[in-house]
Short mmCIF file of C-alpha atoms in Angstrom, two decimals:
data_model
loop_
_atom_site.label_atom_id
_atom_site.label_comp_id
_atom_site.label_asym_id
_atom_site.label_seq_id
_atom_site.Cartn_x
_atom_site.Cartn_y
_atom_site.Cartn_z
CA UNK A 1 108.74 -44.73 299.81
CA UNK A 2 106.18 -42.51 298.22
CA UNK A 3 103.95 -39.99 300.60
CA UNK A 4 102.07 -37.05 300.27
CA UNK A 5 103.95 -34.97 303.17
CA UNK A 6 104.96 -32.08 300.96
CA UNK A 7 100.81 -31.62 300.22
CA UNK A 8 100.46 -31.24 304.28
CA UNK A 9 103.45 -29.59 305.35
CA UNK A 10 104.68 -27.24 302.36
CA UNK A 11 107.15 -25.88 304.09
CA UNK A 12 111.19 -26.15 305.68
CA UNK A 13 110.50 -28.88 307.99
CA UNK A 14 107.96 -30.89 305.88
CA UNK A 15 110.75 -30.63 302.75
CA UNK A 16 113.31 -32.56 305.41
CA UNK A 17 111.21 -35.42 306.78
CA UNK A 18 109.11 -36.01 303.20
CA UNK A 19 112.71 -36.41 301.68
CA UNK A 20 113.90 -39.16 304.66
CA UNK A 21 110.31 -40.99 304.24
CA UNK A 22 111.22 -40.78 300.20
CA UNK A 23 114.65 -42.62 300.60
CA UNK A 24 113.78 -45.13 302.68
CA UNK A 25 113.09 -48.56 300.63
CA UNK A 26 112.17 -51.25 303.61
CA UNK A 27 115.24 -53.10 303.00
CA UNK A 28 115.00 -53.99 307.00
CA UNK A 29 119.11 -53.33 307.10
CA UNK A 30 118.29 -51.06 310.26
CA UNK A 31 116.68 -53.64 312.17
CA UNK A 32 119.88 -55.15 313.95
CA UNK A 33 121.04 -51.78 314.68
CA UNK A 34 118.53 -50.39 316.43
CA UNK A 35 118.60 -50.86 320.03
CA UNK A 36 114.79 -51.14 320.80
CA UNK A 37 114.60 -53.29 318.13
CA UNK A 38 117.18 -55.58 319.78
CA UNK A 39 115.95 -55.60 323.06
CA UNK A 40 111.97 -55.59 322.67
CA UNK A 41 111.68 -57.65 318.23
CA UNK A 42 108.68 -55.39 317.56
CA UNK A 43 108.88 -53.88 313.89
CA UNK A 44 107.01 -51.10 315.25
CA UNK A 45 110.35 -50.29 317.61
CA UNK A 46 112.20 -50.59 314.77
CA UNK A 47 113.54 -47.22 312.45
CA UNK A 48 111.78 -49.23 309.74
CA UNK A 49 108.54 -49.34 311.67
CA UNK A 50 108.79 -45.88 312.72
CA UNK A 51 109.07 -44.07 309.11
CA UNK A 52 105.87 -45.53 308.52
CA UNK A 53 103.94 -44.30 311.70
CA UNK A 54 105.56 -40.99 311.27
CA UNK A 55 104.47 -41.14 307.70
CA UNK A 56 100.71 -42.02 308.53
CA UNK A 57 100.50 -39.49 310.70
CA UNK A 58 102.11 -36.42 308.83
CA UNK A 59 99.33 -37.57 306.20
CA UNK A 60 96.81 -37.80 308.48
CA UNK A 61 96.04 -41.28 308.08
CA UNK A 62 96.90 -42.24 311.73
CA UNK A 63 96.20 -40.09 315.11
CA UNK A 64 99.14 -39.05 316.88
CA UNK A 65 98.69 -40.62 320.12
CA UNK A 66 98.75 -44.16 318.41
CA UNK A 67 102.46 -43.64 317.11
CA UNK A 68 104.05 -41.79 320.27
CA UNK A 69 104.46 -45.02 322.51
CA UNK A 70 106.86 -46.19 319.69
CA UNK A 71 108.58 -43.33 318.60
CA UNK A 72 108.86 -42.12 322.34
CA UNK A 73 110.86 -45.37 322.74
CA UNK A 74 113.40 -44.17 319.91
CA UNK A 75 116.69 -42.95 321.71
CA UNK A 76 117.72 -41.20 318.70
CA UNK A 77 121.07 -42.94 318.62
CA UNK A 78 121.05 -43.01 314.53
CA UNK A 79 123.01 -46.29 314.39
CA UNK A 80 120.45 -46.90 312.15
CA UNK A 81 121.62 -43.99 309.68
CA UNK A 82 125.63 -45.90 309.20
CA UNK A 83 123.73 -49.03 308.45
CA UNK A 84 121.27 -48.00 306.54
CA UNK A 85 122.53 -48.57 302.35
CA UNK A 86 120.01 -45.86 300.67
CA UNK A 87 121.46 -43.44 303.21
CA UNK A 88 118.06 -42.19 304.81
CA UNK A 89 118.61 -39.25 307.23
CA UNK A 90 116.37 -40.94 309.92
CA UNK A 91 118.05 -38.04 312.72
CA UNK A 92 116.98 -35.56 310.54
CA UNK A 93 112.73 -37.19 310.12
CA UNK A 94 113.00 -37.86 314.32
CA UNK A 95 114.22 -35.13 315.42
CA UNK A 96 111.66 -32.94 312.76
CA UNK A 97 108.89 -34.94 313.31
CA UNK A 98 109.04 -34.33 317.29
CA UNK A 99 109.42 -30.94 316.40
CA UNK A 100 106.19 -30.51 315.15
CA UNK A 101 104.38 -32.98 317.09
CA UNK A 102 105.14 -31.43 320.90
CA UNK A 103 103.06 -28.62 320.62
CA UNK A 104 100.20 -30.96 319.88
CA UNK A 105 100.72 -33.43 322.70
CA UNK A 106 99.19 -34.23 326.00
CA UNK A 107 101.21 -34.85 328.51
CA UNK A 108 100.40 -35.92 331.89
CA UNK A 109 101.17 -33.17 334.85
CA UNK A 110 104.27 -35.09 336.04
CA UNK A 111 105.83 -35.67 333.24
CA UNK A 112 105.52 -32.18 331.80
CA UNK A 113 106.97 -30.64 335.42
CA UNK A 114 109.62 -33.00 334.37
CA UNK A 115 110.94 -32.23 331.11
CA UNK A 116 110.49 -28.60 331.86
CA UNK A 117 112.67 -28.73 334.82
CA UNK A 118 115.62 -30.92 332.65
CA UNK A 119 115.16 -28.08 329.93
CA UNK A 120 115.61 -25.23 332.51
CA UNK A 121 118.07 -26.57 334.55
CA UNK A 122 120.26 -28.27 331.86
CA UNK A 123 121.37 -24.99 330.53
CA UNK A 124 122.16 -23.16 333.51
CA UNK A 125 125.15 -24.76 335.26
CA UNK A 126 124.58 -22.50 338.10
CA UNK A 127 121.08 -23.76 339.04
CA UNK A 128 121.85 -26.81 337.57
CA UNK A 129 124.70 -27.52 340.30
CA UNK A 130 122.25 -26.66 342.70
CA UNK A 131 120.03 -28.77 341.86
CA UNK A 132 122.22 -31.76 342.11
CA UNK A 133 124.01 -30.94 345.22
CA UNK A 134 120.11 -30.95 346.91
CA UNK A 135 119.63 -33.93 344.45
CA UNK A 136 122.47 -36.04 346.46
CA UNK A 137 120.83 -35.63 349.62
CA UNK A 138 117.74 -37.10 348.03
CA UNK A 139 118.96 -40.28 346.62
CA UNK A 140 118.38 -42.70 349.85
CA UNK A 141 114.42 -41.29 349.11
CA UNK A 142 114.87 -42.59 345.41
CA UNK A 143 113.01 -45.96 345.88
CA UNK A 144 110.02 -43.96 347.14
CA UNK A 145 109.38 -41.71 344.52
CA UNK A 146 107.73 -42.11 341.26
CA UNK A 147 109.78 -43.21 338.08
CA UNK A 148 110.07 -39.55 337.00
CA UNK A 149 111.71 -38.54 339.75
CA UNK A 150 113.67 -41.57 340.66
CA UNK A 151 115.42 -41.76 337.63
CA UNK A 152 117.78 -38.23 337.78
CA UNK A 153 118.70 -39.17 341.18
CA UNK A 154 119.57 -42.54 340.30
CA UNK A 155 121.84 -40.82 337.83
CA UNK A 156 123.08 -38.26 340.01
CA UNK A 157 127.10 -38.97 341.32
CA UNK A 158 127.81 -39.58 345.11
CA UNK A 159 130.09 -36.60 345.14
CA UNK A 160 129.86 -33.83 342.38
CA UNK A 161 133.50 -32.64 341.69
CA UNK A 162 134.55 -28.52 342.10
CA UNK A 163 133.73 -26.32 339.90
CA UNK A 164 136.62 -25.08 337.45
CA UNK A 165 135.73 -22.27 336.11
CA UNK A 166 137.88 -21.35 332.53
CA UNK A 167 139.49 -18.32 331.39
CA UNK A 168 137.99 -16.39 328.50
CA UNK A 169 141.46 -16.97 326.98
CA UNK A 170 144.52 -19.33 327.60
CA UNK A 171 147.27 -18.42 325.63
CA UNK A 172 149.27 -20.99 323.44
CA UNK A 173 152.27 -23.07 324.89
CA UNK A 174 155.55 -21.98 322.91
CA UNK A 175 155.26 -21.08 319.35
CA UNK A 176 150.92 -20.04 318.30
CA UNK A 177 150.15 -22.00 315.76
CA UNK A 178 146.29 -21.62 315.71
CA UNK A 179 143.19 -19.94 317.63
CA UNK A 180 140.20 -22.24 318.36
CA UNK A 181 136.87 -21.55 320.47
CA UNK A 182 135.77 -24.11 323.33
CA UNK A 183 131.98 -24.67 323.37
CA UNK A 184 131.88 -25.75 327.59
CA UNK A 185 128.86 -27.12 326.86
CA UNK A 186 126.29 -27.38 330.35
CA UNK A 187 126.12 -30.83 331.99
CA UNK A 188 129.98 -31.41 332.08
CA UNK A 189 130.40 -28.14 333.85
CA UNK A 190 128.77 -29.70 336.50
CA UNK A 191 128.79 -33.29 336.65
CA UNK A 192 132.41 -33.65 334.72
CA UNK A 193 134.21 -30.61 335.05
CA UNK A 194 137.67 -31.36 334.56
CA UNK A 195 136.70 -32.71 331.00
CA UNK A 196 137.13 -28.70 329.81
CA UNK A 197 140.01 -28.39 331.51
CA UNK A 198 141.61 -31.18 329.84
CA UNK A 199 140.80 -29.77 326.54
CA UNK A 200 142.33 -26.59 327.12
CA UNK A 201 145.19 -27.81 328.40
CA UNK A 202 145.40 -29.96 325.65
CA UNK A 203 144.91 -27.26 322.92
CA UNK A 204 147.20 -24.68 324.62
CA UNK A 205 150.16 -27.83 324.64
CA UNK A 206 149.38 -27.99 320.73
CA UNK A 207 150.53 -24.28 320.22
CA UNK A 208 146.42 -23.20 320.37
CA UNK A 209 145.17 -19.93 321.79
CA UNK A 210 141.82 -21.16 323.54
CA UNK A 211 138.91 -19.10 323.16
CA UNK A 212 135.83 -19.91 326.21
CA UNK A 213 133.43 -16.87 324.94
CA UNK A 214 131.76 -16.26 328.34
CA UNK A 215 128.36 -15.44 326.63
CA UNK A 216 127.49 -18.84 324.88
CA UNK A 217 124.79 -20.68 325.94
CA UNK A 218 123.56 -24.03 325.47
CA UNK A 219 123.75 -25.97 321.97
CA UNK A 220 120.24 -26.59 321.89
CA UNK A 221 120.88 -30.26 321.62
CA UNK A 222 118.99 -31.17 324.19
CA UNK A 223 115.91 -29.13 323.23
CA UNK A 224 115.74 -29.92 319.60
CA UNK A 225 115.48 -33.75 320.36
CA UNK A 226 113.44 -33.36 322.83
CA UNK A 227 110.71 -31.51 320.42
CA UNK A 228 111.35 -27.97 322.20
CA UNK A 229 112.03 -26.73 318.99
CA UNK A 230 110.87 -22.59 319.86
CA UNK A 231 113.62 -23.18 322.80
CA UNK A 232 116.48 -24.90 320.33
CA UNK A 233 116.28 -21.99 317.87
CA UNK A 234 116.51 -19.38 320.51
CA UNK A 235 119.72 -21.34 321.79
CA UNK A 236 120.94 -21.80 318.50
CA UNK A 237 120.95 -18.19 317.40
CA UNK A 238 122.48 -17.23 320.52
CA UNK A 239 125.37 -19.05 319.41
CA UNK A 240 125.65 -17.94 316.23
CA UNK A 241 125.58 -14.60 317.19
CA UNK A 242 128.49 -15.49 319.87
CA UNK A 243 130.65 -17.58 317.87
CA UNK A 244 130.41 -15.08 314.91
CA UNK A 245 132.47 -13.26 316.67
CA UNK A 246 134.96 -15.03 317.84
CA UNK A 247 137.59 -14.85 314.76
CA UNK A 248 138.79 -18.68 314.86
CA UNK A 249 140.24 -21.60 312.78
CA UNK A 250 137.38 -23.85 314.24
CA UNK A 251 134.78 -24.31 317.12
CA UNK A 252 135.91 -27.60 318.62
CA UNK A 253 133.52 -29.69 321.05
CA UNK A 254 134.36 -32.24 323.73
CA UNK A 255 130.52 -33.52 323.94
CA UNK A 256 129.74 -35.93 320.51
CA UNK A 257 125.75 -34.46 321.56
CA UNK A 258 126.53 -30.91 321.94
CA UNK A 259 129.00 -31.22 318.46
CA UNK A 260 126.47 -33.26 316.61
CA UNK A 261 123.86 -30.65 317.64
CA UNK A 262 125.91 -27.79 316.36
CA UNK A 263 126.75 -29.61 313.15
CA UNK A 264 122.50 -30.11 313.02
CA UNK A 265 121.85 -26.37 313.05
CA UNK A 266 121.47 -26.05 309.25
CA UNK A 267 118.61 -28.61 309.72
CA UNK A 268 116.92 -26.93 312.50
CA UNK A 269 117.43 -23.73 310.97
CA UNK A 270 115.72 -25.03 307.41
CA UNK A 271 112.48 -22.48 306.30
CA UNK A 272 113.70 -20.05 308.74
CA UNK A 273 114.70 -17.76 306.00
CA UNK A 274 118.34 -17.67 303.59
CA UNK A 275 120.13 -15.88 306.02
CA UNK A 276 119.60 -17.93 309.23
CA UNK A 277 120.39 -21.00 307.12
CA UNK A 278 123.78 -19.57 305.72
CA UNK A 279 124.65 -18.88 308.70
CA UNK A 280 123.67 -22.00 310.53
CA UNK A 281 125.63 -23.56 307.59
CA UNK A 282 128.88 -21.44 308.00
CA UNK A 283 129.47 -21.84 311.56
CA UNK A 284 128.56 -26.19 311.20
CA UNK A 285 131.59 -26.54 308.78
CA UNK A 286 133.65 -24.58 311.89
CA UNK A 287 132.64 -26.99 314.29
CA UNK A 288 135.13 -30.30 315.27
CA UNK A 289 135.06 -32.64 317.87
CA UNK A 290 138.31 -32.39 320.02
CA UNK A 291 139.57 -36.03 318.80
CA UNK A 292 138.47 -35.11 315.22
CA UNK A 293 140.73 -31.85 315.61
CA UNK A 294 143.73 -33.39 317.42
CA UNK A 295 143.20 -36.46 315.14
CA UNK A 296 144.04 -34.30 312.16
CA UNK A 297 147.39 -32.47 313.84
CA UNK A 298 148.42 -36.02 314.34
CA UNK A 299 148.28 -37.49 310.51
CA UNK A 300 149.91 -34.40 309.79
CA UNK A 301 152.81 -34.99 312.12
CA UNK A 302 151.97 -31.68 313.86
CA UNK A 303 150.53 -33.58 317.61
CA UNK A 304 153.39 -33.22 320.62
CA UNK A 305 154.61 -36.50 321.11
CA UNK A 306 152.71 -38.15 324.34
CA UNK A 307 155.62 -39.33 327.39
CA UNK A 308 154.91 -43.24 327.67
CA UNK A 309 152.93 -44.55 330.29
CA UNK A 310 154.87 -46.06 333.51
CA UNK A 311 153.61 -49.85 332.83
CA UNK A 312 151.62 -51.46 330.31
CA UNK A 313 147.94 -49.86 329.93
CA UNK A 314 144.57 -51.71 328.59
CA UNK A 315 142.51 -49.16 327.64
CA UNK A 316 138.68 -50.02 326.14
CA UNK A 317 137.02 -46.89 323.77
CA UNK A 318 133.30 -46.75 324.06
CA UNK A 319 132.12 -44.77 320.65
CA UNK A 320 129.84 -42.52 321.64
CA UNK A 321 126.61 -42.73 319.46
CA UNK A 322 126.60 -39.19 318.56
CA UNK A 323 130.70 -39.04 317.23
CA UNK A 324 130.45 -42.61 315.80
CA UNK A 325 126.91 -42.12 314.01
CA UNK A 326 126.20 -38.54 313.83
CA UNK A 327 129.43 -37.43 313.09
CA UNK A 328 131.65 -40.27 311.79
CA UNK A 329 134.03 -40.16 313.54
CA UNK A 330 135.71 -43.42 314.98
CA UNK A 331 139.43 -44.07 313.51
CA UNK A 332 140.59 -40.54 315.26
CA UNK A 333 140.13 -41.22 319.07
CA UNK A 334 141.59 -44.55 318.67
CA UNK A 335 144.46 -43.22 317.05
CA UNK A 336 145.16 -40.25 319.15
CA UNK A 337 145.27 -43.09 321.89
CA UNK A 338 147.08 -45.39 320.67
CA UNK A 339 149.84 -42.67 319.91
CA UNK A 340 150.47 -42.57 323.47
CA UNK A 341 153.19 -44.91 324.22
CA UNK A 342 152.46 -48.62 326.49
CA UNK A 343 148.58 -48.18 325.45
CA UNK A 344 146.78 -50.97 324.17
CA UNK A 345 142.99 -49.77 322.27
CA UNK A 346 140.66 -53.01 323.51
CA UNK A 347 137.47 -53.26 321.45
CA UNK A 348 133.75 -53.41 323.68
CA UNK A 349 131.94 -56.07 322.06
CA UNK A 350 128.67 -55.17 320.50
CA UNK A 351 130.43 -52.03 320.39
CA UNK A 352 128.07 -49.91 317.79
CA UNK A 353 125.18 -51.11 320.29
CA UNK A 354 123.94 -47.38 322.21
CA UNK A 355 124.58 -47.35 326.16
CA UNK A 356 121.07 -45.72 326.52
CA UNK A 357 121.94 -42.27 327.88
CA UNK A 358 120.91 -40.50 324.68
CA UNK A 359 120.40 -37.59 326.10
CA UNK A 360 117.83 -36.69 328.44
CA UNK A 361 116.42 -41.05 327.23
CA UNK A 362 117.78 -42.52 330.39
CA UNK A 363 115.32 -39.87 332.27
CA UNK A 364 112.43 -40.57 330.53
CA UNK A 365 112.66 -44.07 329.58
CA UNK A 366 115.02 -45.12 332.23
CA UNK A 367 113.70 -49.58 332.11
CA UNK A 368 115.02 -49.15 328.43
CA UNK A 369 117.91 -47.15 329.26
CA UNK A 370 119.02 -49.45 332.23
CA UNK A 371 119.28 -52.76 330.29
CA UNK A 372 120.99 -50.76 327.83
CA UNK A 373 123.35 -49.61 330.13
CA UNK A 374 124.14 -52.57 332.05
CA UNK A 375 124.59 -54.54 328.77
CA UNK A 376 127.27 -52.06 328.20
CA UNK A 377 128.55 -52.56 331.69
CA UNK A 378 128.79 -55.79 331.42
CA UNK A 379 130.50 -55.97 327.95
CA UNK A 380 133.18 -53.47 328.85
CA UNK A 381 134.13 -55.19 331.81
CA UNK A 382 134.73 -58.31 329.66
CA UNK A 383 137.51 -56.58 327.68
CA UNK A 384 139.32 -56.44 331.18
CA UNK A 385 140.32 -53.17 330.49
CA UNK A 386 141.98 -50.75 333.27
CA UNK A 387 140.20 -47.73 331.74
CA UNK A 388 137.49 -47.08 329.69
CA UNK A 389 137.62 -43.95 327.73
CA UNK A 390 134.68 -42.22 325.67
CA UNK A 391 133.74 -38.76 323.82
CA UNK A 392 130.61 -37.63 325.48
CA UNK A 393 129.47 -36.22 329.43
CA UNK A 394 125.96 -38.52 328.84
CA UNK A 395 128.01 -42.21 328.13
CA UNK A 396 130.62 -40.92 330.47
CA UNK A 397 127.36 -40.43 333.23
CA UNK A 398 125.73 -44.06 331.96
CA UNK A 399 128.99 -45.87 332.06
CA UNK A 400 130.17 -44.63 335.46
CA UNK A 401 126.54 -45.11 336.92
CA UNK A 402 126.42 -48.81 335.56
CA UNK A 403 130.31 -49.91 336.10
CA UNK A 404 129.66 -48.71 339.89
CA UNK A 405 126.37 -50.65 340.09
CA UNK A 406 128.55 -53.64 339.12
CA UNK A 407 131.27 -53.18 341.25
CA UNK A 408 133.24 -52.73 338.49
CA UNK A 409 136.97 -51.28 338.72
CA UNK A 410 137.09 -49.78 336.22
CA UNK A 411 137.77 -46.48 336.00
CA UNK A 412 135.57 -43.81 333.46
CA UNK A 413 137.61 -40.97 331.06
CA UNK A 414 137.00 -39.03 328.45
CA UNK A 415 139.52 -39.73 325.64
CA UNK A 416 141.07 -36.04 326.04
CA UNK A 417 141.56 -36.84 330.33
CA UNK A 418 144.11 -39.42 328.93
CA UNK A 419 145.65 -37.35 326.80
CA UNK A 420 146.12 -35.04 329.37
CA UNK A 421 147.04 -37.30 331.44
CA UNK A 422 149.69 -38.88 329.40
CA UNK A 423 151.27 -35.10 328.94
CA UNK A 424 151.26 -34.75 332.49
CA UNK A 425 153.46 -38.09 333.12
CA UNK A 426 150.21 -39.36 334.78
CA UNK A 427 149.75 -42.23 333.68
#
């Protein structure tokens, strides 16, 4: 599509979103992929739709305050990017494009006391597991409150699980045969704690020296979708600096958000000089997803056998927007479980379809979020699986929240809690 971006924004970030709005050709291939689209038929909450607002206004042939009700509504799931034939980096014109818009918005009172808190206490597992223990106590107040505050205690567990706080190193089991870093990301230290200690368990099994670098801090993930962009790049260098130092074969991630938002640093790091942007670059091609790295020891026959489970298990995988879309990964989870012996992989129907966490989405657009969640519900409990196993703290959240609501069974996993599991005779 031709525009005139580059003539407004001549610089990093203008270069990124002018080249999405170039490769986009209207084809309308996105359409069925995009979750709004699906659940509301307006072009306008379409990816299609929204390349042309974003272009109007970066041109400054549309105010701002016309396009924000639709792209506000985008969850930033990029199914639309693996559908999409001419290959248009629509997560890289989003996540830009809210980037430079924040500073200029107006938000009302509420919701900016909002998204600061999520931004402040997100990062900070400390006050962030304070927050949610006082949170619980809350909940029966819920119906009360106004949406912005309803929402994160409709999210928040009944019980919040024990913290399990990791070493800075846990040695390889048996022979070393590799050193890897553990980004422990923020939300799963709280809400999901045992998904860490899964991984390192796993690793160490694998012959892996785990490295938890006590000083890292938050991937920024959040932040840099959310338009914070001064707060992403402060985060993101931070890590840099950290796992610079770490001396490993790879960074590996157990949350598809906080992996795809490492991966993303050479993009939010464009224009901010050569060196930054090397070295956004060099630590990206470090960073794996924990199936995606386990996934790879298995095709090359290097993965400890699994012990087979005690009766037959049906076990559904829920691909997690950001490791299916952002990432690409989707045949290595499924493998890695179907290498454990009496597990049957089920398929969710309308499986590419987002769960609406996305995020920090199901806070602030939680009537979108919730029909995309119970949809999901609904369609996992049709595979009448025993388990239901994704990649990422946010589905896991979504999923548990919805399957509960439902009075669902079924119980909620990340993919590497089954593998640990099945290693441990557990299952």
């Amino acid at each position: 599509m031709n525009n005139e971006i580059r003539t407004h924004h001549p610089d990093g970030q203008g270069e990124l979103m002018a080249h999405a709005v170039d490769a986009c050709v209207h084809c309308g291939f996105c359409l069925p992929a995009c979750p709004t689209y699906a659940l509301l038929g307006e072009e306008m909450d379409s990816p299609r739709g929204r390349i042309v607002l974003m272009k109007e206004v970066l041109e400054g042939a549309l105010p701002l305050f016309e396009a924000t009700p639709y792209l506000d509504r985008c969850l930033g799931c990029v199914g639309c990017v693996t559908a999409c034939p001419s290959g248009v980096p629509y997560g890289e014109l989003i996540t830009s494009f809210r980037g430079w818009s924040e500073p200029q918005r107006q938000r009302p009172l509420l919701q900016k006391v909002t998204r600061a808190a999520v931004l402040t206490l997100l990062p900070r597992p400390g006050l962030f597991r304070a927050g949610a223990s006082v949170g619980r106590f809350a909940k029966p107040l819920s119906p009360l409150l106004p949406q912005a505050l309803r929402a994160p205690l409709d999210l928040l567990p009944r019980t919040l699980e024990p913290a399990q706080p990791l070493p800075a190193l846990t040695p390889a089991e048996g022979v070393r045969r590799g050193r890897v870093a553990l980004l422990s990301g923020c939300a799963q230290q709280v809400l999901t704690p045992n998904f860490n200690s899964a991984t390192v368990r796993v690793l160490s099994r694998n012959g892996r020296d785990v490295v938890v670098p006590p000083t890292q801090g938050c991937c920024g993930a959040a932040a840099m979708h959310t338009g914070a962009r001064p707060l992403a790049l402060q985060q993101a260098r931070r890590n840099l600096n950290v796992f610079e130092e770490t001396q490993v074969d790879a960074v590996v991630s157990n949350a598809a958000g906080c992996g795809a938002g490492l991966k993303e640093y050479p993009m939010l790091l464009a224009g901010e000089g050569e060196a930054d942007e090397n070295r956004a670059r060099a630590l990206a091609a470090q960073v794996q997803d924990i199936s995606e790295y386990l996934g790879k020891l298995l095709e090359q026959g290097e993965l400890e056998p699994f012990l087979p489970t005690s009766r037959p298990l049906k076990v559904a995988y829920h691909d997690a927007c950001h490791l299916a879309h952002a990432q690409g990964i989707r045949s290595a989870p499924r493998a890695l479980l179907r290498a454990i012996p009496g597990v049957t992989v089920l398929e969710v129907p309308q499986g590419d379809l987002c769960c609406g966490s996305a995020g920090t989405y199901n806070l602030e657009q939680p009537d979108l979020a919730g029909q995309l969640g119970d949809l999901k519900a609904r369609n996992v409990m049709a595979t009448g699986a025993e388990y239901v196993v994704s990649g990422n703290v946010g589905c896991h959240t979504q999923l548990q929240s919805h399957l509960t609501r439902l009075g669902s069974p079924i119980r909620v996993l990340h993919t590497v809690e089954l593998l640990d599991m099945a290693y441990r005779g557990q299952l």
